[in-house]
């Protein structure tokens, strides 16, 4: 018998879309990464760009369907270094590692609310964590540049 894909075990596109819908709404209200975030780009996006939220939910759903082994192919509007790469899509948002972790925690709470079983929850969170470096690349690069500028001149 062939192993069922994560996509199948999650319940397919409709179940994944329901989770992404709930999760994306929770992110808007989340105090660390949502409308009250201390990150100005995230604060601004979750306040003034909400006309993009339905599209973001679609793109996130497509991405999860793709990486979980479903019959859909994600195509980025801002292509990264791999077909499911996320660095270009997030560069200007300057998401810190701690902000990323808060989004992962919010995803964990959503998966619990939908009673997604432990093994599948673990696999979804691992798929997210695997892209942490890409999502936080803009923050890391900005910090490195700031260090470069602020480094005292060595004579
Ligand atoms: C592995 C974790 C993540 C995944 C899988 C993911 C997925 C995506 C995808 C598929 C897009 C659309 C890209 C495109 O248009 O081509 C996107 C954009 C976006 N993501 Fe993420 N994301 C992640 C982490 C985060 C985090 C931590 C935040 C912080 C709140 C965030 C906020 C956003 C926002 C605001 C956009 C919209 C940019 C726009 O207006 O086009 N993402 N994300």
Tab-separated table of N, CA and C and ligand atoms in Angstrom:
chain	number	residue	atom	x	y	z
A	1	UNK	N	0.852	-1.207	0.000
A	1	UNK	CA	0.000	0.000	0.000
A	1	UNK	C	0.882	1.250	0.000
A	2	UNK	N	0.581	2.232	-0.854
A	2	UNK	CA	1.426	3.430	-0.865
A	2	UNK	C	1.050	4.347	0.307
A	3	UNK	N	2.087	5.017	0.811
A	3	UNK	CA	1.930	5.955	1.942
A	3	UNK	C	1.038	7.121	1.516
A	4	UNK	N	0.097	7.518	2.369
A	4	UNK	CA	-0.743	8.685	2.032
A	4	UNK	C	0.061	9.967	2.233
A	5	UNK	N	-0.095	10.917	1.325
A	5	UNK	CA	0.655	12.175	1.445
A	5	UNK	C	0.104	12.990	2.616
A	6	UNK	N	0.922	13.963	3.069
A	6	UNK	CA	0.452	14.874	4.119
A	6	UNK	C	-0.809	15.601	3.633
A	7	UNK	N	-0.811	16.007	2.373
A	7	UNK	CA	-1.981	16.665	1.784
A	7	UNK	C	-3.252	15.832	1.993
A	8	UNK	N	-3.148	14.556	1.698
A	8	UNK	CA	-4.321	13.671	1.844
A	8	UNK	C	-4.705	13.529	3.314
A	9	UNK	N	-3.678	13.361	4.176
A	9	UNK	CA	-3.969	13.162	5.603
A	9	UNK	C	-4.568	14.405	6.245
A	10	UNK	N	-4.252	15.591	5.697
A	10	UNK	CA	-4.834	16.832	6.230
A	10	UNK	C	-6.288	16.991	5.776
A	11	UNK	N	-6.680	16.271	4.748
A	11	UNK	CA	-8.064	16.357	4.278
A	11	UNK	C	-8.208	17.101	2.962
A	12	UNK	N	-7.078	17.415	2.307
A	12	UNK	CA	-7.141	18.018	0.983
A	12	UNK	C	-7.331	19.532	0.993
A	13	UNK	N	-7.584	20.080	-0.181
A	13	UNK	CA	-7.571	21.538	-0.384
A	13	UNK	C	-8.600	22.270	0.480
A	14	UNK	N	-9.774	21.697	0.663
A	14	UNK	CA	-10.803	22.418	1.424
A	14	UNK	C	-10.432	22.513	2.903
A	15	UNK	N	-9.905	21.415	3.454
A	15	UNK	CA	-9.491	21.425	4.858
A	15	UNK	C	-8.301	22.377	5.047
A	16	UNK	N	-7.365	22.352	4.120
A	16	UNK	CA	-6.188	23.242	4.217
A	16	UNK	C	-6.633	24.703	4.107
A	17	UNK	N	-7.545	24.984	3.191
A	17	UNK	CA	-8.034	26.364	3.031
A	17	UNK	C	-8.729	26.849	4.301
A	18	UNK	N	-9.464	25.973	4.971
A	18	UNK	CA	-10.160	26.368	6.206
A	18	UNK	C	-9.148	26.725	7.288
A	19	UNK	N	-8.079	25.940	7.382
A	19	UNK	CA	-7.029	26.219	8.380
A	19	UNK	C	-6.337	27.542	8.048
A	20	UNK	N	-5.981	27.748	6.776
A	20	UNK	CA	-5.281	28.980	6.374
A	20	UNK	C	-6.171	30.202	6.607
A	21	UNK	N	-7.448	30.066	6.355
A	21	UNK	CA	-8.395	31.170	6.558
A	21	UNK	C	-8.402	31.595	8.035
A	22	UNK	N	-8.535	30.636	8.924
A	22	UNK	CA	-8.578	30.888	10.375
A	22	UNK	C	-7.241	31.464	10.843
A	23	UNK	N	-6.166	30.853	10.403
A	23	UNK	CA	-4.809	31.250	10.793
A	23	UNK	C	-4.503	32.678	10.324
A	24	UNK	N	-4.884	32.998	9.090
A	24	UNK	CA	-4.575	34.319	8.537
A	24	UNK	C	-5.354	35.410	9.261
A	25	UNK	N	-6.604	35.116	9.650
A	25	UNK	CA	-7.386	36.095	10.424
A	25	UNK	C	-6.779	36.275	11.819
A	26	UNK	N	-6.287	35.177	12.403
A	26	UNK	CA	-5.672	35.266	13.736
A	26	UNK	C	-4.393	36.101	13.682
A	27	UNK	N	-3.652	36.004	12.585
A	27	UNK	CA	-2.407	36.777	12.446
A	27	UNK	C	-2.707	38.282	12.439
A	28	UNK	N	-3.793	38.677	11.791
A	28	UNK	CA	-4.152	40.103	11.729
A	28	UNK	C	-4.321	40.666	13.140
A	29	UNK	N	-4.901	39.863	14.033
A	29	UNK	CA	-5.186	40.324	15.411
A	29	UNK	C	-4.023	40.039	16.370
A	30	UNK	N	-3.053	39.264	15.941
A	30	UNK	CA	-1.968	38.868	16.850
A	30	UNK	C	-1.165	40.101	17.305
A	31	UNK	N	-0.945	40.272	18.632
A	31	UNK	CA	-0.289	41.496	19.120
A	31	UNK	C	1.164	41.656	18.669
A	32	UNK	N	1.831	40.575	18.336
A	32	UNK	CA	3.265	40.681	17.997
A	32	UNK	C	3.494	40.897	16.501
A	33	UNK	N	2.646	40.317	15.656
A	33	UNK	CA	2.889	40.421	14.204
A	33	UNK	C	1.731	41.057	13.438
A	34	UNK	N	0.631	41.409	14.127
A	34	UNK	CA	-0.556	41.929	13.449
A	34	UNK	C	-0.658	43.452	13.455
A	35	UNK	N	-1.872	43.940	13.625
A	35	UNK	CA	-2.137	45.383	13.486
A	35	UNK	C	-1.414	46.243	14.509
A	36	UNK	N	-1.006	45.650	15.639
A	36	UNK	CA	-0.312	46.420	16.684
A	36	UNK	C	1.161	46.044	16.760
A	37	UNK	N	1.675	45.363	15.735
A	37	UNK	CA	3.067	44.894	15.763
A	37	UNK	C	4.041	46.068	15.887
A	38	UNK	N	5.170	45.809	16.553
A	38	UNK	CA	6.206	46.855	16.591
A	38	UNK	C	6.998	46.884	15.285
A	39	UNK	N	6.782	45.885	14.423
A	39	UNK	CA	7.384	45.888	13.081
A	39	UNK	C	6.510	46.788	12.185
A	40	UNK	N	7.040	47.956	11.750
A	40	UNK	CA	6.192	48.901	11.007
A	40	UNK	C	5.615	48.321	9.713
A	41	UNK	N	6.376	47.454	9.031
A	41	UNK	CA	5.881	46.896	7.765
A	41	UNK	C	4.707	45.945	8.014
A	42	UNK	N	4.795	45.144	9.077
A	42	UNK	CA	3.694	44.227	9.387
A	42	UNK	C	2.474	44.987	9.889
A	43	UNK	N	2.729	46.019	10.715
A	43	UNK	CA	1.625	46.853	11.229
A	43	UNK	C	0.874	47.483	10.063
A	44	UNK	N	1.639	48.067	9.150
A	44	UNK	CA	1.063	48.749	7.985
A	44	UNK	C	0.309	47.756	7.100
A	45	UNK	N	0.923	46.599	6.820
A	45	UNK	CA	0.290	45.614	5.930
A	45	UNK	C	-1.039	45.165	6.515
A	46	UNK	N	-1.054	44.838	7.822
A	46	UNK	CA	-2.265	44.293	8.441
A	46	UNK	C	-3.302	45.362	8.746
A	47	UNK	N	-2.991	46.617	8.435
A	47	UNK	CA	-3.956	47.697	8.631
A	47	UNK	C	-4.446	48.229	7.290
A	48	UNK	N	-3.505	48.545	6.396
A	48	UNK	CA	-3.867	49.236	5.145
A	48	UNK	C	-3.937	48.330	3.923
A	49	UNK	N	-3.444	47.105	4.024
A	49	UNK	CA	-3.379	46.221	2.845
A	49	UNK	C	-4.358	45.061	2.919
A	50	UNK	N	-5.392	45.203	3.741
A	50	UNK	CA	-6.267	44.046	3.948
A	50	UNK	C	-7.077	43.676	2.711
A	51	UNK	N	-7.094	44.567	1.705
A	51	UNK	CA	-7.710	44.172	0.432
A	51	UNK	C	-6.895	43.053	-0.234
A	52	UNK	N	-5.655	42.841	0.232
A	52	UNK	CA	-4.823	41.754	-0.307
A	52	UNK	C	-4.990	40.454	0.489
A	53	UNK	N	-5.745	40.517	1.610
A	53	UNK	CA	-5.854	39.328	2.474
A	53	UNK	C	-6.477	38.119	1.766
A	54	UNK	N	-7.564	38.282	0.987
A	54	UNK	CA	-8.098	37.090	0.290
A	54	UNK	C	-7.061	36.469	-0.651
A	55	UNK	N	-6.291	37.314	-1.330
A	55	UNK	CA	-5.246	36.797	-2.218
A	55	UNK	C	-4.142	36.106	-1.440
A	56	UNK	N	-3.792	36.676	-0.287
A	56	UNK	CA	-2.756	36.065	0.547
A	56	UNK	C	-3.224	34.693	1.033
A	57	UNK	N	-4.494	34.613	1.437
A	57	UNK	CA	-5.036	33.313	1.876
A	57	UNK	C	-4.951	32.298	0.731
A	58	UNK	N	-5.279	32.748	-0.481
A	58	UNK	CA	-5.199	31.851	-1.643
A	58	UNK	C	-3.763	31.368	-1.850
A	59	UNK	N	-2.821	32.317	-1.836
A	59	UNK	CA	-1.421	31.958	-2.094
A	59	UNK	C	-0.870	31.037	-0.996
A	60	UNK	N	-1.225	31.336	0.273
A	60	UNK	CA	-0.765	30.476	1.374
A	60	UNK	C	-1.356	29.070	1.223
A	61	UNK	N	-2.651	29.004	0.850
A	61	UNK	CA	-3.293	27.698	0.667
A	61	UNK	C	-2.602	26.911	-0.439
A	62	UNK	N	-2.328	27.589	-1.540
A	62	UNK	CA	-1.669	26.926	-2.674
A	62	UNK	C	-0.285	26.412	-2.272
A	63	UNK	N	0.434	27.239	-1.514
A	63	UNK	CA	1.780	26.863	-1.060
A	63	UNK	C	1.718	25.605	-0.201
A	64	UNK	N	0.794	25.585	0.767
A	64	UNK	CA	0.690	24.404	1.649
A	64	UNK	C	0.253	23.184	0.835
A	65	UNK	N	-0.693	23.364	-0.085
A	65	UNK	CA	-1.121	22.245	-0.932
A	65	UNK	C	0.071	21.681	-1.701
A	66	UNK	N	0.934	22.543	-2.180
A	66	UNK	CA	2.098	22.099	-2.952
A	66	UNK	C	3.108	21.367	-2.058
A	67	UNK	N	3.566	22.022	-0.979
A	67	UNK	CA	4.631	21.400	-0.175
A	67	UNK	C	4.147	20.153	0.566
A	68	UNK	N	2.835	19.987	0.735
A	68	UNK	CA	2.329	18.790	1.433
A	68	UNK	C	2.079	17.637	0.466
A	69	UNK	N	2.434	17.835	-0.798
A	69	UNK	CA	2.326	16.728	-1.751
A	69	UNK	C	1.009	16.660	-2.490
A	70	UNK	N	0.270	17.778	-2.502
A	70	UNK	CA	-1.022	17.807	-3.205
A	70	UNK	C	-0.863	18.005	-4.707
A	71	UNK	N	-1.984	17.912	-5.427
A	71	UNK	CA	-1.921	17.965	-6.900
A	71	UNK	C	-1.972	19.386	-7.451
A	72	UNK	N	-1.384	20.358	-6.727
A	72	UNK	CA	-1.378	21.752	-7.176
A	72	UNK	C	0.043	22.275	-7.151
A	73	UNK	N	0.328	23.174	-8.087
A	73	UNK	CA	1.668	23.752	-8.115
A	73	UNK	C	1.612	25.218	-7.727
A	74	UNK	N	2.348	25.582	-6.687
A	74	UNK	CA	2.461	26.984	-6.266
A	74	UNK	C	3.324	27.748	-7.270
A	75	UNK	N	2.863	28.912	-7.665
A	75	UNK	CA	3.656	29.793	-8.526
A	75	UNK	C	3.705	31.157	-7.847
A	76	UNK	N	4.890	31.554	-7.401
A	76	UNK	CA	5.043	32.796	-6.637
A	76	UNK	C	4.805	34.027	-7.508
A	77	UNK	N	4.238	35.089	-6.919
A	77	UNK	CA	4.168	36.367	-7.629
A	77	UNK	C	5.530	37.057	-7.576
A	78	UNK	N	6.291	36.741	-6.512
A	78	UNK	CA	7.674	37.238	-6.405
A	78	UNK	C	8.559	36.005	-6.254
A	79	UNK	N	9.016	35.436	-7.361
A	79	UNK	CA	9.732	34.154	-7.283
A	79	UNK	C	10.979	34.210	-6.406
A	80	UNK	N	11.164	33.151	-5.617
A	80	UNK	CA	12.348	33.018	-4.780
A	80	UNK	C	13.382	32.155	-5.481
A	81	UNK	N	14.332	31.637	-4.692
A	81	UNK	CA	15.432	30.883	-5.290
A	81	UNK	C	15.026	29.447	-5.637
A	82	UNK	N	13.901	28.976	-5.101
A	82	UNK	CA	13.364	27.658	-5.464
A	82	UNK	C	11.885	27.877	-5.816
A	83	UNK	N	11.216	26.873	-6.414
A	83	UNK	CA	9.803	27.065	-6.771
A	83	UNK	C	8.906	27.422	-5.585
A	84	UNK	N	9.251	26.962	-4.379
A	84	UNK	CA	8.443	27.332	-3.200
A	84	UNK	C	9.218	28.288	-2.279
A	85	UNK	N	10.232	28.946	-2.839
A	85	UNK	CA	11.069	29.877	-2.064
A	85	UNK	C	10.309	31.134	-1.685
A	86	UNK	N	10.576	31.665	-0.472
A	86	UNK	CA	9.767	32.759	0.072
A	86	UNK	C	10.551	34.033	0.355
A	87	UNK	N	11.856	34.068	0.025
A	87	UNK	CA	12.660	35.223	0.441
A	87	UNK	C	12.212	36.520	-0.238
A	88	UNK	N	11.921	36.471	-1.540
A	88	UNK	CA	11.543	37.702	-2.246
A	88	UNK	C	10.191	38.223	-1.750
A	89	UNK	N	9.256	37.305	-1.465
A	89	UNK	CA	7.908	37.705	-1.027
A	89	UNK	C	7.944	38.409	0.326
A	90	UNK	N	8.956	38.104	1.142
A	90	UNK	CA	8.974	38.638	2.514
A	90	UNK	C	10.083	39.642	2.785
A	91	UNK	N	10.966	39.875	1.804
A	91	UNK	CA	12.170	40.675	2.064
A	91	UNK	C	11.830	42.040	2.668
A	92	UNK	N	10.896	42.762	2.051
A	92	UNK	CA	10.610	44.132	2.506
A	92	UNK	C	9.866	44.172	3.846
A	93	UNK	N	9.325	43.032	4.268
A	93	UNK	CA	8.582	43.005	5.539
A	93	UNK	C	9.524	42.941	6.737
A	94	UNK	N	10.804	42.591	6.482
A	94	UNK	CA	11.818	42.539	7.552
A	94	UNK	C	11.314	41.809	8.804
A	95	UNK	N	10.906	40.565	8.593
A	95	UNK	CA	10.356	39.730	9.677
A	95	UNK	C	11.503	39.146	10.493
A	96	UNK	N	11.492	39.400	11.815
A	96	UNK	CA	12.571	38.898	12.674
A	96	UNK	C	12.322	37.421	12.987
A	97	UNK	N	13.381	36.713	13.418
A	97	UNK	CA	13.192	35.312	13.821
A	97	UNK	C	12.122	35.166	14.917
A	98	UNK	N	12.079	36.094	15.881
A	98	UNK	CA	11.077	36.003	16.953
A	98	UNK	C	9.659	36.198	16.392
A	99	UNK	N	9.526	37.122	15.434
A	99	UNK	CA	8.208	37.326	14.815
A	99	UNK	C	7.797	36.082	14.025
A	100	UNK	N	8.760	35.478	13.350
A	100	UNK	CA	8.472	34.221	12.641
A	100	UNK	C	7.955	33.175	13.629
A	101	UNK	N	8.648	33.050	14.772
A	101	UNK	CA	8.270	32.030	15.759
A	101	UNK	C	6.851	32.269	16.277
A	102	UNK	N	6.467	33.549	16.405
A	102	UNK	CA	5.114	33.847	16.876
A	102	UNK	C	4.072	33.404	15.842
A	103	UNK	N	4.389	33.580	14.564
A	103	UNK	CA	3.475	33.116	13.508
A	103	UNK	C	3.379	31.585	13.538
A	104	UNK	N	4.499	30.918	13.768
A	104	UNK	CA	4.470	29.453	13.868
A	104	UNK	C	3.615	29.020	15.062
A	105	UNK	N	3.728	29.759	16.186
A	105	UNK	CA	2.925	29.434	17.373
A	105	UNK	C	1.434	29.628	17.067
A	106	UNK	N	1.118	30.698	16.328
A	106	UNK	CA	-0.282	30.957	15.945
A	106	UNK	C	-0.798	29.833	15.057
A	107	UNK	N	0.064	29.354	14.161
A	107	UNK	CA	-0.317	28.225	13.301
A	107	UNK	C	-0.571	26.981	14.151
A	108	UNK	N	0.279	26.757	15.152
A	108	UNK	CA	0.096	25.619	16.053
A	108	UNK	C	-1.251	25.695	16.766
A	109	UNK	N	-1.606	26.894	17.238
A	109	UNK	CA	-2.901	27.061	17.933
A	109	UNK	C	-4.057	26.786	16.974
A	110	UNK	N	-3.916	27.238	15.720
A	110	UNK	CA	-4.972	26.991	14.731
A	110	UNK	C	-5.116	25.498	14.453
A	111	UNK	N	-3.984	24.813	14.300
A	111	UNK	CA	-4.035	23.365	14.042
A	111	UNK	C	-4.704	22.644	15.213
A	112	UNK	N	-4.442	23.123	16.448
A	112	UNK	CA	-5.112	22.545	17.623
A	112	UNK	C	-6.615	22.808	17.561
A	113	UNK	N	-6.991	24.038	17.184
A	113	UNK	CA	-8.429	24.396	17.117
A	113	UNK	C	-9.157	23.496	16.117
A	114	UNK	N	-8.445	23.100	15.054
A	114	UNK	CA	-9.047	22.210	14.053
A	114	UNK	C	-8.829	20.728	14.393
A	115	UNK	N	-8.253	20.483	15.577
A	115	UNK	CA	-8.007	19.101	16.037
A	115	UNK	C	-7.208	18.263	15.027
A	116	UNK	N	-6.231	18.920	14.419
A	116	UNK	CA	-5.325	18.196	13.514
A	116	UNK	C	-4.456	17.284	14.385
A	117	UNK	N	-4.369	15.994	14.089
A	117	UNK	CA	-3.611	15.064	14.936
A	117	UNK	C	-2.134	15.426	15.043
A	118	UNK	N	-1.520	15.013	16.157
A	118	UNK	CA	-0.138	15.350	16.465
A	118	UNK	C	0.861	15.143	15.330
A	119	UNK	N	0.887	13.976	14.694
A	119	UNK	CA	1.896	13.761	13.642
A	119	UNK	C	1.747	14.749	12.478
A	120	UNK	N	0.515	14.994	12.052
A	120	UNK	CA	0.296	15.930	10.932
A	120	UNK	C	0.613	17.364	11.369
A	121	UNK	N	0.248	17.713	12.592
A	121	UNK	CA	0.583	19.047	13.116
A	121	UNK	C	2.101	19.241	13.081
A	122	UNK	N	2.824	18.232	13.533
A	122	UNK	CA	4.286	18.298	13.537
A	122	UNK	C	4.853	18.468	12.132
A	123	UNK	N	4.269	17.777	11.181
A	123	UNK	CA	4.781	17.861	9.807
A	123	UNK	C	4.497	19.236	9.193
A	124	UNK	N	3.321	19.809	9.482
A	124	UNK	CA	3.006	21.143	8.946
A	124	UNK	C	3.958	22.177	9.556
A	125	UNK	N	4.170	22.092	10.880
A	125	UNK	CA	5.066	23.056	11.539
A	125	UNK	C	6.507	22.890	11.042
A	126	UNK	N	6.898	21.657	10.760
A	126	UNK	CA	8.257	21.429	10.240
A	126	UNK	C	8.398	22.014	8.837
A	127	UNK	N	7.335	21.899	8.031
A	127	UNK	CA	7.384	22.459	6.665
A	127	UNK	C	7.545	23.977	6.732
A	128	UNK	N	6.881	24.623	7.713
A	128	UNK	CA	7.028	26.069	7.904
A	128	UNK	C	8.435	26.413	8.375
A	129	UNK	N	8.881	25.695	9.412
A	129	UNK	CA	10.191	25.985	10.010
A	129	UNK	C	11.310	25.853	8.979
A	130	UNK	N	11.132	24.957	8.017
A	130	UNK	CA	12.162	24.749	6.989
A	130	UNK	C	12.389	26.004	6.149
A	131	UNK	N	11.433	26.945	6.186
A	131	UNK	CA	11.558	28.164	5.370
A	131	UNK	C	11.842	29.405	6.216
A	132	UNK	N	12.208	29.188	7.482
A	132	UNK	CA	12.457	30.328	8.386
A	132	UNK	C	13.574	31.234	7.854
A	133	UNK	N	14.642	30.611	7.368
A	133	UNK	CA	15.770	31.402	6.851
A	133	UNK	C	15.362	32.297	5.695
A	134	UNK	N	14.499	31.793	4.826
A	134	UNK	CA	14.044	32.593	3.670
A	134	UNK	C	13.148	33.741	4.134
A	135	UNK	N	12.209	33.432	5.031
A	135	UNK	CA	11.224	34.446	5.444
A	135	UNK	C	11.895	35.573	6.231
A	136	UNK	N	12.968	35.236	6.975
A	136	UNK	CA	13.632	36.254	7.795
A	136	UNK	C	14.873	36.841	7.105
A	137	UNK	N	15.095	36.486	5.841
A	137	UNK	CA	16.310	36.944	5.141
A	137	UNK	C	16.380	38.476	5.056
A	138	UNK	N	15.242	39.133	4.864
A	138	UNK	CA	15.233	40.599	4.751
A	138	UNK	C	15.657	41.263	6.046
A	139	UNK	N	15.213	40.714	7.179
A	139	UNK	CA	15.589	41.239	8.498
A	139	UNK	C	17.081	41.028	8.737
A	140	UNK	N	17.537	39.823	8.454
A	140	UNK	CA	18.948	39.475	8.698
A	140	UNK	C	19.862	40.364	7.844
A	141	UNK	N	19.485	40.568	6.573
A	141	UNK	CA	20.307	41.400	5.676
A	141	UNK	C	20.333	42.852	6.164
A	142	UNK	N	19.177	43.363	6.619
A	142	UNK	CA	19.116	44.756	7.091
A	142	UNK	C	19.980	44.938	8.330
A	143	UNK	N	19.982	43.930	9.228
A	143	UNK	CA	20.818	43.995	10.437
A	143	UNK	C	22.304	43.997	10.072
A	144	UNK	N	22.648	43.157	9.092
A	144	UNK	CA	24.058	43.069	8.683
A	144	UNK	C	24.516	44.400	8.095
A	145	UNK	N	23.653	45.056	7.293
A	145	UNK	CA	23.993	46.346	6.706
A	145	UNK	C	24.163	47.394	7.798
A	146	UNK	N	23.241	47.378	8.782
A	146	UNK	CA	23.323	48.358	9.872
A	146	UNK	C	24.630	48.189	10.640
A	147	UNK	N	25.014	46.942	10.887
A	147	UNK	CA	26.273	46.678	11.605
A	147	UNK	C	27.460	47.222	10.821
A	148	UNK	N	27.377	47.046	9.498
A	148	UNK	CA	28.445	47.511	8.603
A	148	UNK	C	28.588	49.036	8.715
A	149	UNK	N	27.458	49.734	8.696
A	149	UNK	CA	27.481	51.196	8.720
A	149	UNK	C	27.944	51.702	10.089
A	150	UNK	N	27.465	50.999	11.156
A	150	UNK	CA	27.737	51.491	12.502
A	150	UNK	C	29.110	51.068	13.036
A	151	UNK	N	29.759	50.137	12.333
A	151	UNK	CA	31.043	49.633	12.845
A	151	UNK	C	32.052	50.788	12.944
A	152	UNK	N	32.677	50.984	14.118
A	152	UNK	CA	33.608	52.097	14.254
A	152	UNK	C	34.795	51.935	13.299
A	153	UNK	N	35.233	53.036	12.729
A	153	UNK	CA	36.339	52.972	11.772
A	153	UNK	C	37.600	52.484	12.482
A	154	UNK	N	38.299	51.557	11.879
A	154	UNK	CA	39.553	51.043	12.444
A	154	UNK	C	40.698	51.750	11.688
A	155	UNK	N	41.497	52.496	12.434
A	155	UNK	CA	42.551	53.261	11.752
A	155	UNK	C	43.888	52.563	11.964
B	1	LIG	C1	7.071	29.465	6.312
B	1	LIG	C2	6.306	30.463	6.723
B	1	LIG	C3	5.521	31.277	5.729
B	1	LIG	C4	4.879	30.872	4.607
B	1	LIG	C5	4.719	29.462	4.083
B	1	LIG	C6	4.329	32.046	3.965
B	1	LIG	C7	3.613	32.051	2.780
B	1	LIG	C8	3.406	33.183	2.010
B	1	LIG	C9	3.024	33.212	0.631
B	1	LIG	C10	2.785	31.981	-0.218
B	1	LIG	C11	2.899	34.508	0.262
B	1	LIG	C12	2.517	35.045	-1.113
B	1	LIG	C13	3.771	35.198	-1.945
B	1	LIG	C14	3.493	35.719	-3.320
B	1	LIG	O1	2.666	36.634	-3.498
B	1	LIG	O2	4.125	35.205	-4.257
B	1	LIG	C15	3.215	35.311	1.414
B	1	LIG	C16	3.186	36.675	1.494
B	1	LIG	C17	3.104	37.350	2.690
B	1	LIG	N1	3.464	36.861	3.918
B	1	LIG	FE1	4.077	35.018	4.302
B	1	LIG	N2	4.616	33.144	4.728
B	1	LIG	C18	5.330	32.717	5.819
B	1	LIG	C19	5.754	33.499	6.857
B	1	LIG	C20	5.247	34.750	7.100
B	1	LIG	C21	5.375	35.468	8.336
B	1	LIG	C22	6.146	34.978	9.570
B	1	LIG	C23	4.695	36.627	8.181
B	1	LIG	C24	4.493	37.655	9.253
B	1	LIG	C25	3.299	38.050	9.622
B	1	LIG	C26	4.162	36.673	6.811
B	1	LIG	C27	3.429	37.689	6.218
B	1	LIG	C28	3.196	37.803	4.874
B	1	LIG	C29	2.609	38.950	4.231
B	1	LIG	C30	2.130	40.217	4.924
B	1	LIG	C31	2.566	38.683	2.851
B	1	LIG	C32	1.921	39.531	1.768
B	1	LIG	C33	2.838	40.330	0.886
B	1	LIG	C34	2.032	40.976	-0.221
B	1	LIG	O3	1.247	41.891	0.050
B	1	LIG	O4	2.187	40.557	-1.376
B	1	LIG	N3	4.530	35.514	6.197
B	1	LIG	N4	3.521	34.483	2.472
